[in-house]
PDB file of C-alpha atoms in Angstrom:
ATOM      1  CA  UNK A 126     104.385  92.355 106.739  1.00 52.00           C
ATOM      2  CA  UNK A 127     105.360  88.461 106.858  1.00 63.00           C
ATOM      3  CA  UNK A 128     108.873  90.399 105.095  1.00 65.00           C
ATOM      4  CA  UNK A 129     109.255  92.381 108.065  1.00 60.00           C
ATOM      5  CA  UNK A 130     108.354  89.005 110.402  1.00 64.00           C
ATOM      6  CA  UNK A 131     111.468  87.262 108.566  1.00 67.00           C
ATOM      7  CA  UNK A 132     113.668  90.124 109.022  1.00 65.00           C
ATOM      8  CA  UNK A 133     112.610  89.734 112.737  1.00 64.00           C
ATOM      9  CA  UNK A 134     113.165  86.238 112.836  1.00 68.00           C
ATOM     10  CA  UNK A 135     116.561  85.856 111.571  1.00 68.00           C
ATOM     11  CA  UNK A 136     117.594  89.076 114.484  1.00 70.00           C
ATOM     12  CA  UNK A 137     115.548  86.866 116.851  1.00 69.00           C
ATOM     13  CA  UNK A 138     117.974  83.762 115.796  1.00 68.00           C
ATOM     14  CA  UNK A 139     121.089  85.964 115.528  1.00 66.00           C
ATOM     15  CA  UNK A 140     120.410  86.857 119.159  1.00 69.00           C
ATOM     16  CA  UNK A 141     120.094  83.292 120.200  1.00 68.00           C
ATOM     17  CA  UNK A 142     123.195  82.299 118.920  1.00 66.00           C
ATOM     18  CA  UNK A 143     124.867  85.597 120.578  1.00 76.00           C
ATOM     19  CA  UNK A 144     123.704  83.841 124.061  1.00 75.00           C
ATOM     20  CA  UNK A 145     125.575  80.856 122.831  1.00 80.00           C
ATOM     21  CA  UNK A 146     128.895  82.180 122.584  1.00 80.00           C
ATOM     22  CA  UNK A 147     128.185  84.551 125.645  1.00 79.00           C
ATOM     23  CA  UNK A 148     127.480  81.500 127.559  1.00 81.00           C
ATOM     24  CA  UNK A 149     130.330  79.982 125.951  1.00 85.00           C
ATOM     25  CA  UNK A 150     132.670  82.751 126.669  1.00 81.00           C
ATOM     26  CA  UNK A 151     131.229  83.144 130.805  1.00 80.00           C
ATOM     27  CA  UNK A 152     132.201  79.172 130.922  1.00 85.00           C
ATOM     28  CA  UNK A 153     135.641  79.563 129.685  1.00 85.00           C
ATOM     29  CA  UNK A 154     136.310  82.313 132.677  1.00 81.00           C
ATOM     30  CA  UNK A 155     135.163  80.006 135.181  1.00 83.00           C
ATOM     31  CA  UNK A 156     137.224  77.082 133.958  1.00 88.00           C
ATOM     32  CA  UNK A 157     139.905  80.148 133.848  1.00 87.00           C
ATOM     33  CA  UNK A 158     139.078  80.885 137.511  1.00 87.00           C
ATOM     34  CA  UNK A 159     138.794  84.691 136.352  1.00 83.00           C
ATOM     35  CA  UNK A 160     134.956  84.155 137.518  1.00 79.00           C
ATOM     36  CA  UNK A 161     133.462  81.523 139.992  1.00 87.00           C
ATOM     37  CA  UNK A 162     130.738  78.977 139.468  1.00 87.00           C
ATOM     38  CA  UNK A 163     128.071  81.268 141.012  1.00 89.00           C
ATOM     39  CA  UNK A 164     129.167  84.522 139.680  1.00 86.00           C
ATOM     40  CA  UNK A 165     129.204  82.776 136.438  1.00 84.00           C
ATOM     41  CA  UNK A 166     125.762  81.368 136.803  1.00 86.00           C
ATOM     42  CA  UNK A 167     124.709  84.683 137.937  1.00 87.00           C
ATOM     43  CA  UNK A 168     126.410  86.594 134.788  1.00 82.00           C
ATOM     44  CA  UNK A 169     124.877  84.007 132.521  1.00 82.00           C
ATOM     45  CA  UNK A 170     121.415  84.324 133.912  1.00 86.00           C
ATOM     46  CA  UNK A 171     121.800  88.211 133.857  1.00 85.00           C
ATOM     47  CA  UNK A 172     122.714  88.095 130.043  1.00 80.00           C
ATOM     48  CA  UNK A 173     119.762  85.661 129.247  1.00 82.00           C
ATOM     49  CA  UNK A 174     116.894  88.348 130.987  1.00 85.00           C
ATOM     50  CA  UNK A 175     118.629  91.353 129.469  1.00 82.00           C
ATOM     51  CA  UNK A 176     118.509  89.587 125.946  1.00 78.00           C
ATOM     52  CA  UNK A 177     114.780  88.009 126.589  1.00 82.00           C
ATOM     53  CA  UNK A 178     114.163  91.952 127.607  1.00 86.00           C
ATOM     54  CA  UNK A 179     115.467  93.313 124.513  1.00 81.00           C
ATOM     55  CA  UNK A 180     113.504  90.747 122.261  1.00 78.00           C
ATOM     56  CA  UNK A 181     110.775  91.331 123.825  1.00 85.00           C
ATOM     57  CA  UNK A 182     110.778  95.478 123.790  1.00 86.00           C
ATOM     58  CA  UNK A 183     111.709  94.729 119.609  1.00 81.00           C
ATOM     59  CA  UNK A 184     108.278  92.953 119.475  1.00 81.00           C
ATOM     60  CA  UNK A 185     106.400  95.064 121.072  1.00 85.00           C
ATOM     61  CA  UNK A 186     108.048  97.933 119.266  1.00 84.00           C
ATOM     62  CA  UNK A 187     106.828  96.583 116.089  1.00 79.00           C
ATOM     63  CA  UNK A 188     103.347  95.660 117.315  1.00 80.00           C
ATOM     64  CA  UNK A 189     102.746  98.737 118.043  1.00 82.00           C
ATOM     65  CA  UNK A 190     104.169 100.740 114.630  1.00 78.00           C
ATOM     66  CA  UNK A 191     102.340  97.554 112.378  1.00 76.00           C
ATOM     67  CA  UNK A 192      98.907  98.009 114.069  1.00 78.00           C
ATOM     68  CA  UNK A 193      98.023 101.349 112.678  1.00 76.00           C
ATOM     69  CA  UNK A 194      98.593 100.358 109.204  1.00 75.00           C
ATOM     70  CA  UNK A 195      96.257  98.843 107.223  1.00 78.00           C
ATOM     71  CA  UNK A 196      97.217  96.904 104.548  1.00 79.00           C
ATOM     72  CA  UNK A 197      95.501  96.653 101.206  1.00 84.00           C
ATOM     73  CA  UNK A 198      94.117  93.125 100.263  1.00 90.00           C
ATOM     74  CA  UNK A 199      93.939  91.579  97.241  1.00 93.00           C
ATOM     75  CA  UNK A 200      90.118  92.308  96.625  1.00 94.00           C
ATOM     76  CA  UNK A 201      91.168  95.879  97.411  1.00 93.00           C
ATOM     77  CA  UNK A 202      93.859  95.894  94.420  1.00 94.00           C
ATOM     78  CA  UNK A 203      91.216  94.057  92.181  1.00 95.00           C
ATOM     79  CA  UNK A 204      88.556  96.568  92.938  1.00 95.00           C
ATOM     80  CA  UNK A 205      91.184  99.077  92.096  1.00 95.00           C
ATOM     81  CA  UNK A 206      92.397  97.720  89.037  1.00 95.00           C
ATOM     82  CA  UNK A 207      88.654  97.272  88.383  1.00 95.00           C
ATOM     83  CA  UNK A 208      88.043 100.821  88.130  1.00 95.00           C
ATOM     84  CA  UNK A 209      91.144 102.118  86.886  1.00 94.00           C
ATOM     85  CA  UNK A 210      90.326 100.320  84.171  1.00 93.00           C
ATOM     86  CA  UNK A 211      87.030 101.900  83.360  1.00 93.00           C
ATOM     87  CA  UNK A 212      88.625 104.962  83.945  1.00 92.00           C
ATOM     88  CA  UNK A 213      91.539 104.267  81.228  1.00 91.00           C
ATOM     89  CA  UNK A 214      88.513 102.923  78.828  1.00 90.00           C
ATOM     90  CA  UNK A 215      86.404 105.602  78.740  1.00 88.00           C
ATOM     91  CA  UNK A 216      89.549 108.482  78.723  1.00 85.00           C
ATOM     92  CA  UNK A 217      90.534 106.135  75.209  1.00 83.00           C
ATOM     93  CA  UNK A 218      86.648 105.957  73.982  1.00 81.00           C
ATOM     94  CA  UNK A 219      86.350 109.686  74.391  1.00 70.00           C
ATOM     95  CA  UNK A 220      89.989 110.163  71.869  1.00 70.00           C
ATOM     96  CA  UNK A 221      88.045 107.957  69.544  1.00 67.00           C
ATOM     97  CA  UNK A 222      84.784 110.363  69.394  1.00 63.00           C
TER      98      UNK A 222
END
């Protein structure tokens, strides 16, 4: 799980850095007059919801996958390894007899 947290991290941070060089590239096409100040402002703002959107449908995407499954804990592999180990004595005990 904290794997899969990572993984969504680093997209997380790879988004935020697209946003930088969209809001880069929206400032170079007003100082290019191809946009003006407002419709600039207004593209930029667009971009920023759609992305914060996006995110935010990711997360709860994996919320909702990650809550059904249960992960084992390390008592619950000891406990295992506990008995596997009885099991694995007595199948050599009963070669010896």
């Amino acid at each position: 799980m904290n794997e899969l947290k990572k993984v969504l991290l680093a997209g997380i941070g790879l988004t935020s850095m697209t946003m930088e060089k969209a809001d880069a590239f929206v400032k170079d096409l007003v100082e290019k007059g191809r946009l003006t100040v407002d419709e600039g402002k207004e593209l930029q703002s667009e971009l920023k919801r759609k992305g914060e959107a996006e995110a935010q449908e990711i997360l709860n995407n994996l919320n909702q996958k990650t809550q059904a499954v249960q992960y084992a804990t390390k008592e619950d592999v000891t406990r295992l390894e506990e008995k596997l180990n009885k099991v694995l004595s007595s199948l050599t005990q009963d070669k010896d007899e």
